[in-house]
PDB file of C-alpha atoms in Angstrom:
ATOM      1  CA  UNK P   1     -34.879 -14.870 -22.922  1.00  0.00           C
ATOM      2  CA  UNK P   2     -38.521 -13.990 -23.538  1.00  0.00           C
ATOM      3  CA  UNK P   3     -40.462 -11.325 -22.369  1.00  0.00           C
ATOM      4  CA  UNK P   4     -44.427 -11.128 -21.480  1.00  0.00           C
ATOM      5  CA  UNK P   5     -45.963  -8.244 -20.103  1.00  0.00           C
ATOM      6  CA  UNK P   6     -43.592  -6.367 -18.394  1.00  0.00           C
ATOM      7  CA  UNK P   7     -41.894  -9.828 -16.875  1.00  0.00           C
ATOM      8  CA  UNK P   8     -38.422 -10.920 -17.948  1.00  0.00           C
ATOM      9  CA  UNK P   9     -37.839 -14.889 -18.477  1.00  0.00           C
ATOM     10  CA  UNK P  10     -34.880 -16.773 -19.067  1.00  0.00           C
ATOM     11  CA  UNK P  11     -33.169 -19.351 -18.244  1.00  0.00           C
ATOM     12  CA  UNK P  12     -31.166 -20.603 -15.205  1.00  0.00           C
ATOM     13  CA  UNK P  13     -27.655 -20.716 -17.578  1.00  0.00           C
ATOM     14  CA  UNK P  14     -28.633 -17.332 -18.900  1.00  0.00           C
ATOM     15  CA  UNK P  15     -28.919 -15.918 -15.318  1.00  0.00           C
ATOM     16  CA  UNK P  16     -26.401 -17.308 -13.772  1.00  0.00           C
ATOM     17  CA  UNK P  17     -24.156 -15.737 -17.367  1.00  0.00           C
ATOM     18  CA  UNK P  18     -26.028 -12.526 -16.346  1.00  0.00           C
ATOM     19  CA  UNK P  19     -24.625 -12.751 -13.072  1.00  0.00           C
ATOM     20  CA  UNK P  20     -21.047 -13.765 -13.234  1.00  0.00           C
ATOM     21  CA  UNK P  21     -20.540 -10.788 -15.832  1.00  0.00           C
ATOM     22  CA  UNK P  22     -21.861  -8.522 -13.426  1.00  0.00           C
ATOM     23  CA  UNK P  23     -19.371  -9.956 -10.719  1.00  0.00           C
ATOM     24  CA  UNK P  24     -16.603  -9.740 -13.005  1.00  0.00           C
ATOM     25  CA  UNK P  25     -17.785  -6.174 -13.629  1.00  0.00           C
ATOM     26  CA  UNK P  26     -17.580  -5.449  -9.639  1.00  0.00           C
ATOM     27  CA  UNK P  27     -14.150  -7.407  -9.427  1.00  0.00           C
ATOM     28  CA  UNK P  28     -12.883  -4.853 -11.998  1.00  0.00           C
ATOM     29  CA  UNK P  29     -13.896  -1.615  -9.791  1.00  0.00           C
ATOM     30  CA  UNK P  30     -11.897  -3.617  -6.654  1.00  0.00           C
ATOM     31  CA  UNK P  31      -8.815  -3.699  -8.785  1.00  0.00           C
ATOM     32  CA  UNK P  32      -8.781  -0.086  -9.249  1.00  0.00           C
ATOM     33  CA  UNK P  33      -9.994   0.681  -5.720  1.00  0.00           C
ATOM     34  CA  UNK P  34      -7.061  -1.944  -4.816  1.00  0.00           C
ATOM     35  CA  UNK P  35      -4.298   0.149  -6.790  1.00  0.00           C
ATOM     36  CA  UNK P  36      -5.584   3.822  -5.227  1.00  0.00           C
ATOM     37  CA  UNK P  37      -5.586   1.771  -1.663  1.00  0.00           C
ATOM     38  CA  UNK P  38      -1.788   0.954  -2.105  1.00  0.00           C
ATOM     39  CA  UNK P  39      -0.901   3.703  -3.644  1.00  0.00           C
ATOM     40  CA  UNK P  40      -2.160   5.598  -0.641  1.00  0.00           C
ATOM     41  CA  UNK P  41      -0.549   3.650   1.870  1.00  0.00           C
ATOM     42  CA  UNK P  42       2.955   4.117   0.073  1.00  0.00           C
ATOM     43  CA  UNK P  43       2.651   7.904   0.238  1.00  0.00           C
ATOM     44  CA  UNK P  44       1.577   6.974   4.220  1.00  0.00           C
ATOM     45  CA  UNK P  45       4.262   5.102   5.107  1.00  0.00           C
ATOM     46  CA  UNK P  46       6.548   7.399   3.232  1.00  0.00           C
ATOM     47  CA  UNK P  47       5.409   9.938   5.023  1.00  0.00           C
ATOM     48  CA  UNK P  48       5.424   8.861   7.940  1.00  0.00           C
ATOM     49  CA  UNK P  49       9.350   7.822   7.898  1.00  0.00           C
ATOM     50  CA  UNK P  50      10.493  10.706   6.148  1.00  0.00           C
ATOM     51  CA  UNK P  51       8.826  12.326   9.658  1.00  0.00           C
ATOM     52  CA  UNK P  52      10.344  10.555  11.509  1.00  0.00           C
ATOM     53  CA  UNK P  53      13.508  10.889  10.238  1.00  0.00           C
ATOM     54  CA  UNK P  54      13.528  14.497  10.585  1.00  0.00           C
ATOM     55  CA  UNK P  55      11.748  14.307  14.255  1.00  0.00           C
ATOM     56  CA  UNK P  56      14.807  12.305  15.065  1.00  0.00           C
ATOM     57  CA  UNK P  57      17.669  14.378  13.217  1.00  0.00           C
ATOM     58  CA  UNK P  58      19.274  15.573  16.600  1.00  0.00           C
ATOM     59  CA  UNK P  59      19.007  12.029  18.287  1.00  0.00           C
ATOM     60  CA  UNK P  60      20.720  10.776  15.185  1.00  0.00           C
ATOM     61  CA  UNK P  61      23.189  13.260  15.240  1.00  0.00           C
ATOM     62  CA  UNK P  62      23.928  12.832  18.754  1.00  0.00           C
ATOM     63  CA  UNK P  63      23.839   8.803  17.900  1.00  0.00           C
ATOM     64  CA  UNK P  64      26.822   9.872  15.196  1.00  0.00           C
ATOM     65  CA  UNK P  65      28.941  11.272  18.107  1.00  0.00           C
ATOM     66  CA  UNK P  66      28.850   7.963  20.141  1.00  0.00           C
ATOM     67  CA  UNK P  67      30.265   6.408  16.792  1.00  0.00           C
ATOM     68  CA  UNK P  68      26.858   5.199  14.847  1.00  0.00           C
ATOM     69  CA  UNK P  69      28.158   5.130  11.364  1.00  0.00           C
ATOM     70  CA  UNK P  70      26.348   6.384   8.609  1.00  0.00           C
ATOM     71  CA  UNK P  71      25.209   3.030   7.065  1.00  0.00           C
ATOM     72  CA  UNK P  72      23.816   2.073  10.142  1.00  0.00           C
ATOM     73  CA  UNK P  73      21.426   5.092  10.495  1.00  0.00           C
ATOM     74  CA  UNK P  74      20.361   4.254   7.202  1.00  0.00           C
ATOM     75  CA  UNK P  75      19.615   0.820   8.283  1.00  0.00           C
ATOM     76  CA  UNK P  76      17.343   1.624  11.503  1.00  0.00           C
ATOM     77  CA  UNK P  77      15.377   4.059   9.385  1.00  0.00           C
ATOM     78  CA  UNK P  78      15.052   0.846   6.924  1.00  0.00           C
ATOM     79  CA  UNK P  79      14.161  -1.382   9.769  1.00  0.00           C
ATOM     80  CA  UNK P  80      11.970   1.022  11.138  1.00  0.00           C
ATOM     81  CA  UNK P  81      10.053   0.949   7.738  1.00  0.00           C
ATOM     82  CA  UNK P  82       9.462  -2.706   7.897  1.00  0.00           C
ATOM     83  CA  UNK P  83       8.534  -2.293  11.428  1.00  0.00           C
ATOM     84  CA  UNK P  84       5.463   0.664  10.194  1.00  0.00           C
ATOM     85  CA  UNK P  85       4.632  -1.716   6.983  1.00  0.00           C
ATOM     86  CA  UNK P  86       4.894  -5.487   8.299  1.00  0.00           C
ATOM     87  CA  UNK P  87       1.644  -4.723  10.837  1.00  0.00           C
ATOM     88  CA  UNK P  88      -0.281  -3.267   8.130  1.00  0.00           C
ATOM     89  CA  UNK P  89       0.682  -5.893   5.326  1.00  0.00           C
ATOM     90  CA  UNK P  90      -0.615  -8.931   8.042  1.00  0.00           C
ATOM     91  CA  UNK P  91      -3.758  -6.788   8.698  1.00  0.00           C
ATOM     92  CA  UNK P  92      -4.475  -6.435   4.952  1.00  0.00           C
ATOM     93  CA  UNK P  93      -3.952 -10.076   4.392  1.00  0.00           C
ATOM     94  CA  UNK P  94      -6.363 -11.217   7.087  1.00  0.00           C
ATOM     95  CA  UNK P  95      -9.241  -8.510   6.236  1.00  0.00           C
ATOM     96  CA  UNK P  96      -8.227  -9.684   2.613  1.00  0.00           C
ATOM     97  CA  UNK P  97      -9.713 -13.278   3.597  1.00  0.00           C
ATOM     98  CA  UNK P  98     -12.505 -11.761   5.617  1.00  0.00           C
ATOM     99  CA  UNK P  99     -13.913 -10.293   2.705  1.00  0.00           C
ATOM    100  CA  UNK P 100     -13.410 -13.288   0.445  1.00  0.00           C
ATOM    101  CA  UNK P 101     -15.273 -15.356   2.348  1.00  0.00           C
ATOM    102  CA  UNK P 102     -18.186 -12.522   2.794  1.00  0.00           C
ATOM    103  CA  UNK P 103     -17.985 -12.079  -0.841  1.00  0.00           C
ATOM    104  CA  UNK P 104     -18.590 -16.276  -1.008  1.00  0.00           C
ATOM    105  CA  UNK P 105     -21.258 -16.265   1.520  1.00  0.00           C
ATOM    106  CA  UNK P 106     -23.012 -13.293  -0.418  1.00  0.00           C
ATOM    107  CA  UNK P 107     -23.389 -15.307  -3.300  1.00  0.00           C
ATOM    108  CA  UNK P 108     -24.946 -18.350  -1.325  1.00  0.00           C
ATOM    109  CA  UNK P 109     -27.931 -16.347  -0.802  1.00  0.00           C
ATOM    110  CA  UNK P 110     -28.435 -14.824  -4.129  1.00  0.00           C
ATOM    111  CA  UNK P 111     -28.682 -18.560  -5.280  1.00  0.00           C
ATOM    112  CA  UNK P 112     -25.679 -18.672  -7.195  1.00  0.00           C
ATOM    113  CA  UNK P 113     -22.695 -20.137  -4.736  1.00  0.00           C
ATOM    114  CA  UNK P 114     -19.109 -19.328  -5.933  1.00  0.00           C
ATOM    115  CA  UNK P 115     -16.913 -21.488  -4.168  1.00  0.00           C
ATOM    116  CA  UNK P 116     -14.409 -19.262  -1.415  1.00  0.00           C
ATOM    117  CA  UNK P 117     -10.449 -20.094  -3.372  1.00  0.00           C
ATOM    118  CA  UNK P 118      -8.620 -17.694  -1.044  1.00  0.00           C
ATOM    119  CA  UNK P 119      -6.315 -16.077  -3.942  1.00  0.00           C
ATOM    120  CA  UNK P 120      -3.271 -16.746  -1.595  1.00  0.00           C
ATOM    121  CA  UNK P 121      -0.355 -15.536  -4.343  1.00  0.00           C
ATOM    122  CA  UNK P 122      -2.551 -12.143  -5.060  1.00  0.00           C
ATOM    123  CA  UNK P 123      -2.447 -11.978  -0.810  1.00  0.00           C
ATOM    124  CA  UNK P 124       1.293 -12.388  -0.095  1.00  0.00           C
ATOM    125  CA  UNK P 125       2.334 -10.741  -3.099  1.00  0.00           C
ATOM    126  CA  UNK P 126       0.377  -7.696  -1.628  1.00  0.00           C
ATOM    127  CA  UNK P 127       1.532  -7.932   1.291  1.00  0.00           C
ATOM    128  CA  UNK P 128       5.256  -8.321   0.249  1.00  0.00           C
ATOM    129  CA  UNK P 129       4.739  -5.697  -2.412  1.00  0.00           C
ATOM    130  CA  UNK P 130       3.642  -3.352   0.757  1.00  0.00           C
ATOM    131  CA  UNK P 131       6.667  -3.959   2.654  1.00  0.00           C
ATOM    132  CA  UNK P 132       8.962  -3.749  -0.027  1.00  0.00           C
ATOM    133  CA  UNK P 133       7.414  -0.130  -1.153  1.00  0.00           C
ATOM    134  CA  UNK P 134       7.765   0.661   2.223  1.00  0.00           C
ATOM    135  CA  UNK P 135      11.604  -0.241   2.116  1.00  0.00           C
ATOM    136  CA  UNK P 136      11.403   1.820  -1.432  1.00  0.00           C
ATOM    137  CA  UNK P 137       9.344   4.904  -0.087  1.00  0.00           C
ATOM    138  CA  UNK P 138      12.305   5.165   2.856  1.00  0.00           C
ATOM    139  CA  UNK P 139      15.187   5.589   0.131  1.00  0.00           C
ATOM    140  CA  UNK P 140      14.913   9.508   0.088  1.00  0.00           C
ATOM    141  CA  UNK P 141      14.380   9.899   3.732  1.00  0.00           C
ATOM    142  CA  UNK P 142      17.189   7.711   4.632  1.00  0.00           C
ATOM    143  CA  UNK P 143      19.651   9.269   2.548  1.00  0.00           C
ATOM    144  CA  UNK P 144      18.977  12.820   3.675  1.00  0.00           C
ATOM    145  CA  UNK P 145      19.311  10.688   7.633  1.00  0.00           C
ATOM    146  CA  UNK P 146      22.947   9.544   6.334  1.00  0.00           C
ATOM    147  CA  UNK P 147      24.130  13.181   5.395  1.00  0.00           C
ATOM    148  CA  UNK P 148      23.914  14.159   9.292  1.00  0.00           C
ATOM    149  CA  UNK P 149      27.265  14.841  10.827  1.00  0.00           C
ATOM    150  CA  UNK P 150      28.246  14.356  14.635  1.00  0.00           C
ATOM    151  CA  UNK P 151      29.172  18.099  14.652  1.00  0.00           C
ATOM    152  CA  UNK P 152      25.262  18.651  14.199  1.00  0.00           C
ATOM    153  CA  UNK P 153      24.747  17.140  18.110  1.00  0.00           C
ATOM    154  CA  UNK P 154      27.465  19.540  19.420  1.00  0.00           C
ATOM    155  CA  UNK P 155      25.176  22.933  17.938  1.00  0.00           C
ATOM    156  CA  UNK P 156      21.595  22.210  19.420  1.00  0.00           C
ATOM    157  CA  UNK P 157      21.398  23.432  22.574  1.00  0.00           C
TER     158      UNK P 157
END
């Protein structure tokens, strides 16, 4: 690299160095955004199950009287939890690609093409990883769901 007046010259390998740091640079900052982004929608879905569970308390307890068992309470809240996380992991996998191939067709113009590799194991491992935290996140509220008794139905009014 050379410099003249004010004007910067280098070569094409030296650029195109320049540039791929300063991608792998961005790519960095997306990991990090990544992890805060999942670690949100954990505490989301967690959330929302654990309200859920208590929204239904009465309907469960009244379930109990009928002769739901204990485990299976547990296991609708569970199945419930795939049902809130399974939506969300397809939608992140799809606006996953979208971006990829954004990203790819960003580079076209700046003159420097990277080719679009869709990073399919990084994908469905998120996705899998956001169904199983959602499965992980409904532990606490599901166990508090499996201490309800059938006597609880015969007290609400």
């Amino acid at each position: 690299m050379t410099s003249r007046a004010g004007v910067r010259i280098e070569k094409k390998s030296e650029l195109h160095g320049r540039i791929l740091l300063m991608v792998d640079q961005a790519m960095g900052s997306l990991d990090v955004l990544q992890a805060l982004a999942a670690i949100v929608a954990l505490i989301a879905v967690g959330a929302a199950i654990a309200q859920a569970a208590f929204e239904r308390r009465g309907d469960v307890a009244a379930l109990r009287a009928l002769g739901l068992t204990r485990r299976q309470g547990a296991a609708m809240l569970y199945a419930e939890a795939v049902a809130t996380a399974l939506p969300g992991a397809i939608l992140g996998l799809l606006a996953g690609l979208l971006l990829g191939l954004v990203f790819a067709a960003a580079t076209r113009t700046l003159g420097i093409p990277v080719p679009f590799v869709p990073p399919w194991r990084t994908l469905f491992g998120a996705a899998l990883a956001a169904v199983f935290g959602s499965l992980a996140a409904t532990a606490l509220p599901a166990r508090r769901l499996r201490g309800v008794s059938a006597v609880e139905a015969l007290r609400r009014e």
